Structure formats: C-alpha cells, structure tokens
Coordinates of C-alpha atoms in Angstrom, one line a residue:
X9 CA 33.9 -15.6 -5.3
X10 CA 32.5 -18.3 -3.9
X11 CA 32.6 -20.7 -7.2
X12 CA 36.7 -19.6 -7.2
X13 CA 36.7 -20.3 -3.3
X14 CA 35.0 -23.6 -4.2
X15 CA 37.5 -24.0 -7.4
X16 CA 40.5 -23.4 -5.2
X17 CA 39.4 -26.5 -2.6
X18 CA 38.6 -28.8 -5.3
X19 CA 42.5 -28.4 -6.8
X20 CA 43.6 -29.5 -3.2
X21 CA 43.6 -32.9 -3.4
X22 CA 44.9 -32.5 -7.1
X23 CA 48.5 -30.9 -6.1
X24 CA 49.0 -32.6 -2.9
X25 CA 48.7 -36.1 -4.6
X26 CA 51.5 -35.0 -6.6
X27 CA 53.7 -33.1 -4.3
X28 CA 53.1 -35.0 -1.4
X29 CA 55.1 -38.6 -0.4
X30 CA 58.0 -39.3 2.3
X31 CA 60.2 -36.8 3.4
X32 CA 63.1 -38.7 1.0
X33 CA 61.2 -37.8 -2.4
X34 CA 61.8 -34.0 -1.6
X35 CA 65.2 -34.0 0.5
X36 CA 67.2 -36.4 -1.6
X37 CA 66.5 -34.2 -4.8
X38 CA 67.0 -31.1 -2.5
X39 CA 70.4 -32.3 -1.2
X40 CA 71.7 -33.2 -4.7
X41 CA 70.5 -29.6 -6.2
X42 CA 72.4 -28.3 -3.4
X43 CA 75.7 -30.1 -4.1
X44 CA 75.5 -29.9 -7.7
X45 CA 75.0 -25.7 -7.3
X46 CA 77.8 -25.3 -5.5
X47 CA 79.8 -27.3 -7.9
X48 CA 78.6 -25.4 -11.1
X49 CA 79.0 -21.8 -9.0
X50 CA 82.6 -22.7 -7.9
X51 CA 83.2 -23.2 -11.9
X52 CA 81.0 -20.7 -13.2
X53 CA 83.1 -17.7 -10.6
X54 CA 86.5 -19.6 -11.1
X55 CA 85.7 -18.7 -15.2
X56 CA 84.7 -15.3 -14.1
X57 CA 87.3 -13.8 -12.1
X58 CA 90.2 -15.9 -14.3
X59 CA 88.4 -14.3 -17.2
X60 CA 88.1 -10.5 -15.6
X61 CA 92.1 -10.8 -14.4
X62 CA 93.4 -11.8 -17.9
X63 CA 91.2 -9.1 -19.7
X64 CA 89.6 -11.6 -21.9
X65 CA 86.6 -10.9 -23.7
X66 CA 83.3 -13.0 -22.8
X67 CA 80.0 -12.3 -23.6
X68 CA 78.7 -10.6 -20.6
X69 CA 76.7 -6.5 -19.9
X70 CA 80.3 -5.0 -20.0
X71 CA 78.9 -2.0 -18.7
X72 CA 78.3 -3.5 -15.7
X73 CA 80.5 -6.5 -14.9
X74 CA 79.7 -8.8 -11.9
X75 CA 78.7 -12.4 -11.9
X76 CA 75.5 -12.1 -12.0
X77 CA 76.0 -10.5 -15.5
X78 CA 78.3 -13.2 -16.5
X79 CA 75.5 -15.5 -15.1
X80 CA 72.9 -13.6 -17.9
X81 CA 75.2 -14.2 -21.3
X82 CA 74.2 -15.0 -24.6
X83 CA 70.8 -15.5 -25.2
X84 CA 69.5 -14.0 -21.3
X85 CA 70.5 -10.4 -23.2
X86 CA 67.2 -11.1 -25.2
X87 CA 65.0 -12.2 -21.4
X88 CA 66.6 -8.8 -20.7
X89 CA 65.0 -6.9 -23.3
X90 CA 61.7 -8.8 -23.6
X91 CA 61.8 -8.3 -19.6
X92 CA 62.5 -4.4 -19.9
X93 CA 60.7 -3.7 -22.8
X94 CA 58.6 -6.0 -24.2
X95 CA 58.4 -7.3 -27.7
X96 CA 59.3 -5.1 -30.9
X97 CA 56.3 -4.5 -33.1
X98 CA 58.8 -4.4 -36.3
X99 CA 61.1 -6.8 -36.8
X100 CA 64.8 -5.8 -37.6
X101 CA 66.2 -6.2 -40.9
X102 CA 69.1 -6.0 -43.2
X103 CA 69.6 -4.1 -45.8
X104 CA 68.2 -6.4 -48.2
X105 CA 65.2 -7.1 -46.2
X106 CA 66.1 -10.7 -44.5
X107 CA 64.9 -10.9 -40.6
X108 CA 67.4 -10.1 -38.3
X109 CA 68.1 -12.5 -34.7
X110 CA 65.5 -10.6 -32.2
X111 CA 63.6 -11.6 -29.3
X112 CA 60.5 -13.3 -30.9
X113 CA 62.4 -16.5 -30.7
X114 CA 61.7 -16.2 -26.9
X115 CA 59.0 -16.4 -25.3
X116 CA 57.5 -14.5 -22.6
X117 CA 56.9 -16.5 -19.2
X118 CA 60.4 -16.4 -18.1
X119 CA 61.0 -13.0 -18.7
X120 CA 57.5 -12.0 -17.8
X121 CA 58.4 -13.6 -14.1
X122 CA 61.5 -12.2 -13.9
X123 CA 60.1 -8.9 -14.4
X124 CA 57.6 -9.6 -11.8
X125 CA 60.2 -10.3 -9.2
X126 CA 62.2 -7.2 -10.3
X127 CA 59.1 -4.8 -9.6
X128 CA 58.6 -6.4 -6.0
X129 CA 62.1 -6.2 -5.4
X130 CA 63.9 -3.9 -6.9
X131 CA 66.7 -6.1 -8.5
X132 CA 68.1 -5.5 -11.8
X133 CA 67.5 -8.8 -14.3
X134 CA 70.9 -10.0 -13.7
X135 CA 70.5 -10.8 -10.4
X136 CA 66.6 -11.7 -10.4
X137 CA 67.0 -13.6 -13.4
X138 CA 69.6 -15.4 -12.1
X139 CA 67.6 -16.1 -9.0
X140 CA 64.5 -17.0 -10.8
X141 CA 66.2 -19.5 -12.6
X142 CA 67.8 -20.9 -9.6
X143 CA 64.9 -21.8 -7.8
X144 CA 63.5 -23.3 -11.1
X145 CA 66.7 -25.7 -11.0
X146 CA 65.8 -26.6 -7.5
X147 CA 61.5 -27.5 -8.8
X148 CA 62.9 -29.0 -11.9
X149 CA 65.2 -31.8 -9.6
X150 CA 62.5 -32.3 -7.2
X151 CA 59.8 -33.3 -10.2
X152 CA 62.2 -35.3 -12.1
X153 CA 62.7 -37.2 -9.2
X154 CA 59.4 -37.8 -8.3
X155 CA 58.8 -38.5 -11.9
X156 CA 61.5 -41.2 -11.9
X157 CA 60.2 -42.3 -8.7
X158 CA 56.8 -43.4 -10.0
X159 CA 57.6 -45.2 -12.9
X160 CA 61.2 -46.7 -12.2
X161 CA 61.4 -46.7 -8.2
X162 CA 63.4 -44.4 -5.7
X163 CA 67.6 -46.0 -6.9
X164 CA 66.6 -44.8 -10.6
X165 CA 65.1 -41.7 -9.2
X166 CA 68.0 -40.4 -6.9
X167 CA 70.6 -41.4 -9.8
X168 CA 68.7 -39.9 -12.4
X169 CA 68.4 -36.7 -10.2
X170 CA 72.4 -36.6 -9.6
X171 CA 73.1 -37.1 -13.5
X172 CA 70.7 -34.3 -14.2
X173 CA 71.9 -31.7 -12.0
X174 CA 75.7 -32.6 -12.3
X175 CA 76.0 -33.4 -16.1
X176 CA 78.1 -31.4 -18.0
X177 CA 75.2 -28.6 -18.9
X178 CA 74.5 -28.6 -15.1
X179 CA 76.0 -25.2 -15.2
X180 CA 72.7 -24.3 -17.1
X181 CA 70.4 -24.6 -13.9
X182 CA 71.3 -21.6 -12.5
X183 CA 71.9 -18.8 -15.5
X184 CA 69.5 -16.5 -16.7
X185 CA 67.9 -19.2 -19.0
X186 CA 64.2 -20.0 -19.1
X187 CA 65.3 -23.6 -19.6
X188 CA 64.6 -24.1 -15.6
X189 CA 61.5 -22.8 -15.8
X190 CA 60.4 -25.0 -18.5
X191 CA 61.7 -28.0 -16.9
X192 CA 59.4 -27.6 -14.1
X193 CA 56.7 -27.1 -16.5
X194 CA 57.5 -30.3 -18.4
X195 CA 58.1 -32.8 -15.8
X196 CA 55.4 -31.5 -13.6
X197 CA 52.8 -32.1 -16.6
X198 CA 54.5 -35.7 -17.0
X199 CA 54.2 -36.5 -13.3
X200 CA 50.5 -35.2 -13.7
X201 CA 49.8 -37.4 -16.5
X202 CA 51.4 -40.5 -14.6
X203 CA 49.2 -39.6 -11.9
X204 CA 46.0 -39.1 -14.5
X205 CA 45.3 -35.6 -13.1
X206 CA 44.4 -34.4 -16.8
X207 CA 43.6 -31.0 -16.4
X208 CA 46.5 -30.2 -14.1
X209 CA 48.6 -31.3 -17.4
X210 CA 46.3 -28.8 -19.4
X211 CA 47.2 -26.1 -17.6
X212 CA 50.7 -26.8 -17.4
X213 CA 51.0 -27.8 -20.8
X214 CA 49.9 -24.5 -21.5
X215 CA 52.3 -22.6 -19.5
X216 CA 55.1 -24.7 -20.6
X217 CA 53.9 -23.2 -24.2
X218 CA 55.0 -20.1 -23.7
X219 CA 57.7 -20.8 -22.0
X220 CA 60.3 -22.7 -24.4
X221 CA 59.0 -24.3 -27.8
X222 CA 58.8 -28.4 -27.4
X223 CA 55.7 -28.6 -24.9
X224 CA 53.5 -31.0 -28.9
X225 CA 55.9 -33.3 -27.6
X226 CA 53.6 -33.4 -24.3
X227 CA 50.2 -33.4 -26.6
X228 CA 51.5 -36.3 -27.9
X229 CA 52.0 -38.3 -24.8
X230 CA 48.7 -37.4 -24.2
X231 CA 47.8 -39.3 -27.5
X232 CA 49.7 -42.5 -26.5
X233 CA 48.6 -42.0 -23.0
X234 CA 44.8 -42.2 -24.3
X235 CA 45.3 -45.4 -26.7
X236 CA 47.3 -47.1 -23.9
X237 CA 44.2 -46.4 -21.5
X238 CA 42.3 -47.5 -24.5
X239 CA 44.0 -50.5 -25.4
X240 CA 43.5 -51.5 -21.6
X241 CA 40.2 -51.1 -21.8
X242 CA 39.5 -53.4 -24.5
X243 CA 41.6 -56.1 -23.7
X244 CA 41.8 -56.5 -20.1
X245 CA 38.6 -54.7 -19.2
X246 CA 40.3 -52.3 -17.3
X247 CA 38.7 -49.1 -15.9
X248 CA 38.5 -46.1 -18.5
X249 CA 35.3 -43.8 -17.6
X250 CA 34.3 -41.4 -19.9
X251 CA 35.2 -38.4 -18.3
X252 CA 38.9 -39.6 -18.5
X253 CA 38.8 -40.0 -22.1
X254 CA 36.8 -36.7 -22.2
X255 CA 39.6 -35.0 -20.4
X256 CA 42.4 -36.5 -22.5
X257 CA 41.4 -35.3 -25.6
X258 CA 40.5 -32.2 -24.5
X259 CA 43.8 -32.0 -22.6
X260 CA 45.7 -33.0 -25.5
X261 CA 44.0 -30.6 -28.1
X262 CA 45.0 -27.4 -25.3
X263 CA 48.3 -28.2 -25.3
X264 CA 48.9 -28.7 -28.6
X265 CA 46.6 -25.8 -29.6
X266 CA 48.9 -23.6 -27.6
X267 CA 52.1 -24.9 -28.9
X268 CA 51.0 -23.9 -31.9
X269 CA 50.1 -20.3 -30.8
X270 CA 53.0 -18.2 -30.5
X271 CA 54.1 -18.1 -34.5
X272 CA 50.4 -16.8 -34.9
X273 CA 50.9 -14.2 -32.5
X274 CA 53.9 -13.2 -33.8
X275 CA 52.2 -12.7 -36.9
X276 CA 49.5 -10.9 -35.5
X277 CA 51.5 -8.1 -33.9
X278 CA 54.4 -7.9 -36.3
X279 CA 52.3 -7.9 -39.7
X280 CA 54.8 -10.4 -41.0
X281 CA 53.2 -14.0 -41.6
X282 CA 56.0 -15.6 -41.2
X283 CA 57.6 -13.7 -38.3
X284 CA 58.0 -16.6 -36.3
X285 CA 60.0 -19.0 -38.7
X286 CA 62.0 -15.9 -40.1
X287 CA 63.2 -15.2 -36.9
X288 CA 64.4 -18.6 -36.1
X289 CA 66.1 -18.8 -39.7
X290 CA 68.1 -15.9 -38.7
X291 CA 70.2 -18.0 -36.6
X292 CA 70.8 -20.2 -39.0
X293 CA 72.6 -18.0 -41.3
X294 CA 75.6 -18.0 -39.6
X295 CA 75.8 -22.0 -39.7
X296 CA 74.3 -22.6 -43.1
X297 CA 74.1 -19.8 -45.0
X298 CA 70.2 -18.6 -45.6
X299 CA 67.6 -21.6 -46.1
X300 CA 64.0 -22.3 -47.2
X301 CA 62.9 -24.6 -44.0
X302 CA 62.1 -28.0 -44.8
X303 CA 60.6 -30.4 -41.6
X304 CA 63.1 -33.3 -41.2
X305 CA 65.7 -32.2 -43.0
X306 CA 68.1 -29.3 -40.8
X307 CA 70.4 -32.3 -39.4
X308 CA 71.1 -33.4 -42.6
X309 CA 71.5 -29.6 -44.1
X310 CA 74.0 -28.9 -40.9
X311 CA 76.0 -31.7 -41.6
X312 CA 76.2 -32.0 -45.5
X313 CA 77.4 -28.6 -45.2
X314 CA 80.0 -29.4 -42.6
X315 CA 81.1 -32.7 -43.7
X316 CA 79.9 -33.5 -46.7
X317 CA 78.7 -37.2 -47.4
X318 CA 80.2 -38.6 -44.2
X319 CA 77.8 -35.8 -42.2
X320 CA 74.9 -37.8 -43.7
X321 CA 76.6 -41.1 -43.4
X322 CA 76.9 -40.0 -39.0
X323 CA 73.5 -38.2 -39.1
X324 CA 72.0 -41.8 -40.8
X325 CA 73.5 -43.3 -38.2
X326 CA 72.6 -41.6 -34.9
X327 CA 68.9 -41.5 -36.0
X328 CA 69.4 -45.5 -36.4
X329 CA 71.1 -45.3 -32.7
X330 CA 68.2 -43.2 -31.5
X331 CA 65.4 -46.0 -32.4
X332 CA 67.9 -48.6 -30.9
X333 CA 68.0 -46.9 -27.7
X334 CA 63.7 -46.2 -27.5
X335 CA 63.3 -50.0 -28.6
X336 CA 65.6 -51.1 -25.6
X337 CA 63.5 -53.0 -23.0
X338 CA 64.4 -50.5 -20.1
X339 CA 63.6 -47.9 -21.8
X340 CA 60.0 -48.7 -22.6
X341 CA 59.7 -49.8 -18.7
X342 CA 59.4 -45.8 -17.7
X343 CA 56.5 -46.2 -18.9
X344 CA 54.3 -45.1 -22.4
X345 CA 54.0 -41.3 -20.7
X346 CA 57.6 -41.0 -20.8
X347 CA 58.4 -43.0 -23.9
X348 CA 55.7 -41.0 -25.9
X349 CA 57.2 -37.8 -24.6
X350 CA 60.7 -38.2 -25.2
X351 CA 60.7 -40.3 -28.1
X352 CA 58.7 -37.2 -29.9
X353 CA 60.7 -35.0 -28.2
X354 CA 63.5 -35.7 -29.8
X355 CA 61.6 -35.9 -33.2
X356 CA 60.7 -32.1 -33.3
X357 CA 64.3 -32.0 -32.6
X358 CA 65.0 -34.1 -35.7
X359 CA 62.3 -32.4 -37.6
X360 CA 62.6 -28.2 -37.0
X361 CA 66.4 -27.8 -35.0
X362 CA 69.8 -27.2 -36.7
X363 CA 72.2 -29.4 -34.6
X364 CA 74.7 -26.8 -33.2
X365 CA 76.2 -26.2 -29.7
X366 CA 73.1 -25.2 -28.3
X367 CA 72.0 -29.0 -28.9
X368 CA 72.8 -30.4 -25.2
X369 CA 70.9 -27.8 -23.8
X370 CA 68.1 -28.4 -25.5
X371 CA 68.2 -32.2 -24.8
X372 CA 67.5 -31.3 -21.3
X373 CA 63.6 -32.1 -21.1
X374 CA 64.6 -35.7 -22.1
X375 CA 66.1 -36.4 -18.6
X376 CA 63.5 -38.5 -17.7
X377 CA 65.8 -41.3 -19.4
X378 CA 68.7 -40.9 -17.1
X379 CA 66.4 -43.5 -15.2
X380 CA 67.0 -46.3 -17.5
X381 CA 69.4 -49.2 -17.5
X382 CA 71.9 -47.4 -20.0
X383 CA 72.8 -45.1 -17.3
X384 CA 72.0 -46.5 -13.6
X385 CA 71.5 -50.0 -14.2
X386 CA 74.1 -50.6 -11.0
X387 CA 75.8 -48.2 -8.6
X388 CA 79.4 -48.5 -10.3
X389 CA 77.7 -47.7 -13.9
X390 CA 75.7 -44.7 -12.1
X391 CA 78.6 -43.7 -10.0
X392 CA 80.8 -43.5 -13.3
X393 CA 78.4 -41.4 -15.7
X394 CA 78.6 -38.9 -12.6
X395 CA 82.3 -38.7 -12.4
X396 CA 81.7 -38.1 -16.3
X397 CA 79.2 -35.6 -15.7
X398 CA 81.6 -33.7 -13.1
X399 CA 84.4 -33.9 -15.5
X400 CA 82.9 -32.8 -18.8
X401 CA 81.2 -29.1 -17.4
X402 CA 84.0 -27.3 -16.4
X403 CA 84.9 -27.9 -20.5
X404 CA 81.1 -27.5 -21.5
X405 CA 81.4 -23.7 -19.4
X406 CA 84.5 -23.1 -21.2
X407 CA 83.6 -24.0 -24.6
X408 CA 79.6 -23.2 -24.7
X409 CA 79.4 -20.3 -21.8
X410 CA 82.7 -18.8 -22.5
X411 CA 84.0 -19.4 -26.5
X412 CA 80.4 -19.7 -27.8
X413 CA 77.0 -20.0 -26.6
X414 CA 74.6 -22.9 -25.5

C-alpha cells in the first residue's frame, strides 16, 4: 500500500503539467464543444423525428425507437453486443466457410466502459453509450487544444478546436462510437510526448490499443521523437540523459507491442490464426468482392475496381498530394511529434484500409493538422473552412448516418 500511496504522489506532478495552464486552455475548448453539440444534436433529432414521421427506414434498435437508439446505429450495434455479452468464441460463417462481419473488429475499452457505467447506473447502452461518448468528445477538444497550443500557439489552437468539433463528421462526437474515446487517448499521448512525460504516453498508448486500431502510428512518433532528441544531442549538445532514451525505447516498444496484440488474442480464443484479418476482410466483400490482403495495396484494389485506370490515375495522385502537404513548411512547424504521428497515420491508412465512407471518420486522429497554415493561416481562411464545416454535416448525417454508415 504504501509503495501504490507513494506511486500515486509521484504521478502528480506528471498529470498536472499536462492538464494544468490558464483558465482559456480549458474554457475556450469547452465553450466550442458546447456550441458544436448543440449544432450536431439539433441535426442529428431534426433527421430523427423527420425520419420516424415519414416511416422511413434507418438503421436504428427498431424495437425500441428513441434517439438515443438512433444515436447507437451502424457499427455501436456491435459495442452493444461486445458490451452485453462479450466476445464470441466461434466466429460466424457462411455456408462455404468464409468469416462472417462480427465484433472482433472492435475492441473492448469502449464497450468495456460503457458497460461499466450501465452496471452503476442502470442505463441501457443506448443512452450510456451515447453518454460515454459524449463526454469523450468534450476530453478529446480539450487535448487537441492543448496540443495545438504547445506546438503552434493559442489562434491555431482555438481554430483547430472549432474545425474539429464542427467539421462535417462532428456529428460523430457524440454517437455511440469509441472513436471519442480514442481520441482522448491519442492526443493525450501526443500532448505527453510534447511534454516528454514518456511513460504517461506508455500507458496511454496502451489503452488507446485496445481502443481503435491506429495507436503504431504513436510508436512511431516515439521513434522520430528519439532520433530528433538524438540528433539534438549530437549536434547542438543539447540535454538527452539516459533515462530519457531508456524511457523512449521502452515506451515505444509497449505501445507498439500492444498494437500488435489484439489479432493474437483473437487467435488465441477463437482457434482461428487468422481471426483478426478474416474478420476485417469480411467487410470488404461487399466493396470488392473477397481478397487475399496485400499491405499497400487496398486503395488501389477499391479504386481499380470502381474506376478502372482513372481510380489508380486519382489514387497516384492523392498519395503525391499527401507528401506535398507533409513537406509544406507549416506543416513540419507542429513539430516532429506531430508530423511523425500523422504522417504514419495516414500510412497505415494507405497500407491496411479499403477507402470507403467510413474514411472521414477514420481521418479523425489526424486533427492535429487543422493547426497548420492550410487551414487557419488568417481569421477569414479559418472563419471559412468553419462555415464549410457547418455546411457539409447536415449532408455527411444524411448520407453516412442515415443512407449508409461511417
């Protein structure tokens, strides 16, 4: 008891260096949460009860039709079930054997809280998950902010933050998604690693792990993190003790030795080596028919089958856009923590995801970038990429929460 006791002061320091600054760093982000909820609820119940008059169908628990149910959609039906009842030891198949879509693509710390909250207070998921998720949303705009904050300075912060939570997959924030919970994860770690505190990133690198798949893209910031440090240190004679380059590389090796974990635990309780990947291929049917996975190539796969020659032409082409917009001096001015994490960020995207409508979602950890010059360089260029924002997500609810799924 008394080593935890002793533990437990020792972190102080750690976590209020992060969450602590002027009162602006926690009620600008706060206030602009705020607004941006009650934009994305108005739309989100104006969908709804349009939606319920008409007698159109929408994915949503018919059995028990509310908005909180509405809020839990598409993907939240599989939080429900991992929530309710846990994982399935067998994985679903067809009749000729190929893995069925089932809730090892998800992992367990959203649902796992959510069912946490339900115990304590009774709520069903719906609501609780809708909750959880909520709150999330509000963490997630308070650590990008302070993010942005320390690298680019408080006009790039509070514009970033505003462009985050009112962009078109704003909506997102507050449905039964673990994307908010993952968000905190990921820009707490980065705002950690700014700060140096190494094994706060460890541990919640490691949470962020089970959370959403993404969090190598963190190890590796942690790798260009280390030969920045490094590169400091020989040149310039800067500072770089060995316990900092002790807790790097053990930092780094956690959280990528957890990112790896969950296809080995799916292969571990399901029998099947290759539970994991077979699961995720089963979405892909649908799109592309059934596929041996291949790294780097389901971009080009999605769109040869789509378009043909001029899908690889435009695929060519936004990967040339991509190392354009990385190169750009204001860019690289957030910093090598943030470049290193969203520029391999949106390499595993390259590398494992089949570009569908889910793809703005799951561009969401790269906010950090809404900082640079591309977006908030002035007021009037910030001020119209949030009129933009506001304008595209009533038609990103209709066409991703309502006609198909984010």
């Amino acid at each position: 008891m008394t080593n935890v006791a002793e533990a437990s002061r020792a972190s102080r320091p750690v976590l209020r260096s992060l969450l602590s600054g002027p009162r602006s760093a926690w009620t600008a982000p706060l206030v602009i949460w705020a607004g941006s909820r009650i934009l994305s609820t108005l739309l989100l119940a104006t969908m709804y009860v349009v939606a319920t008059a008409s007698g159109w169908d929408f994915a949503s628990y018919r059995k028990d039709p509310s908005f909180f149910t509405f809020s839990g959609s598409w993907d939240a039906s599989f939080y429900r079930t991992i929530a309710e009842h846990g994982y399935p030891s067998t994985l679903p198949t067809d009749g000729d054997g190929h893995v069925l879509p089932n809730p090892w693509a998800f992992l367990p710390v959203f649902p796992a809280l959510v069912r946490v909250v339900m115990s304590v207070t009774g709520g069903s998921f719906w609501v609780v998950g809708m909750l959880v998720a909520t709150v999330a949303g509000a963490g997630a705009c308070v650590l990008l902010h302070r993010l942005v904050l320390a690298v680019g300075g408080a006009h790039r912060a509070r514009w970033a933050t505003a462009l985050f939570a009112f962009a078109p997959t704003g909506f997102l924030l507050q449905v039964a998604y673990a994307e908010t919970t993952f968000l905190v994860l990921l820009f707490g770690g980065l705002l950690a690693l700014v700060h140096r505190r190494y094994w706060l990133v460890a541990v919640l690198g490691t949470v962020a792990a089970f959370t959403k798949p993404g969090v190598l893209a963190l190890a590796v910031a942690l790798a260009v993190h280390l030969v920045v440090r490094w590169v400091g240190f020989v040149r310039r004679r800067e500072p770089f003790p060995w316990r900092d380059r002790i807790a790097i590389v053990v930092a780094g090796l956690v959280v990528a030795v957890a990112g790896l974990a969950w296809p080995v635990i799916a292969s571990a309780v399901t029998g099947r080596p290759s539970a994991y990947l077979d699961t995720e291929l089963s979405w892909w049917v649908g799109f592309v028919g059934r596929q041996h996975f291949a790294p780097l190539t389901p971009w080009f796969v999605m769109a040869g089958r789509w378009l043909g020659p001029i899908g690889i032409v435009l695929v060519v082409l936004v990967l040339v856009g991509m190392v354009w917009f990385f190169r750009r001096r204001d860019v690289r001015a957030l910093g090598p923590e943030v470049l290193g994490f969203t520029a391999s960020y949106a390499l595993y995207l390259v590398a494992v995801f089949l570009p569908q409508q889910s793809l703005p979602r799951l561009l969401m950890p790269m906010a950090p970038l809404l900082g640079s010059d591309v977006f908030v360089r002035t007021r009037r260029r910030a001020l119209t990429w949030l009129v933009v924002g506001v304008c595209l997500q009533p038609v990103a609810i209709v066409l991703l929460w309502f006609l198909g799924y984010p």
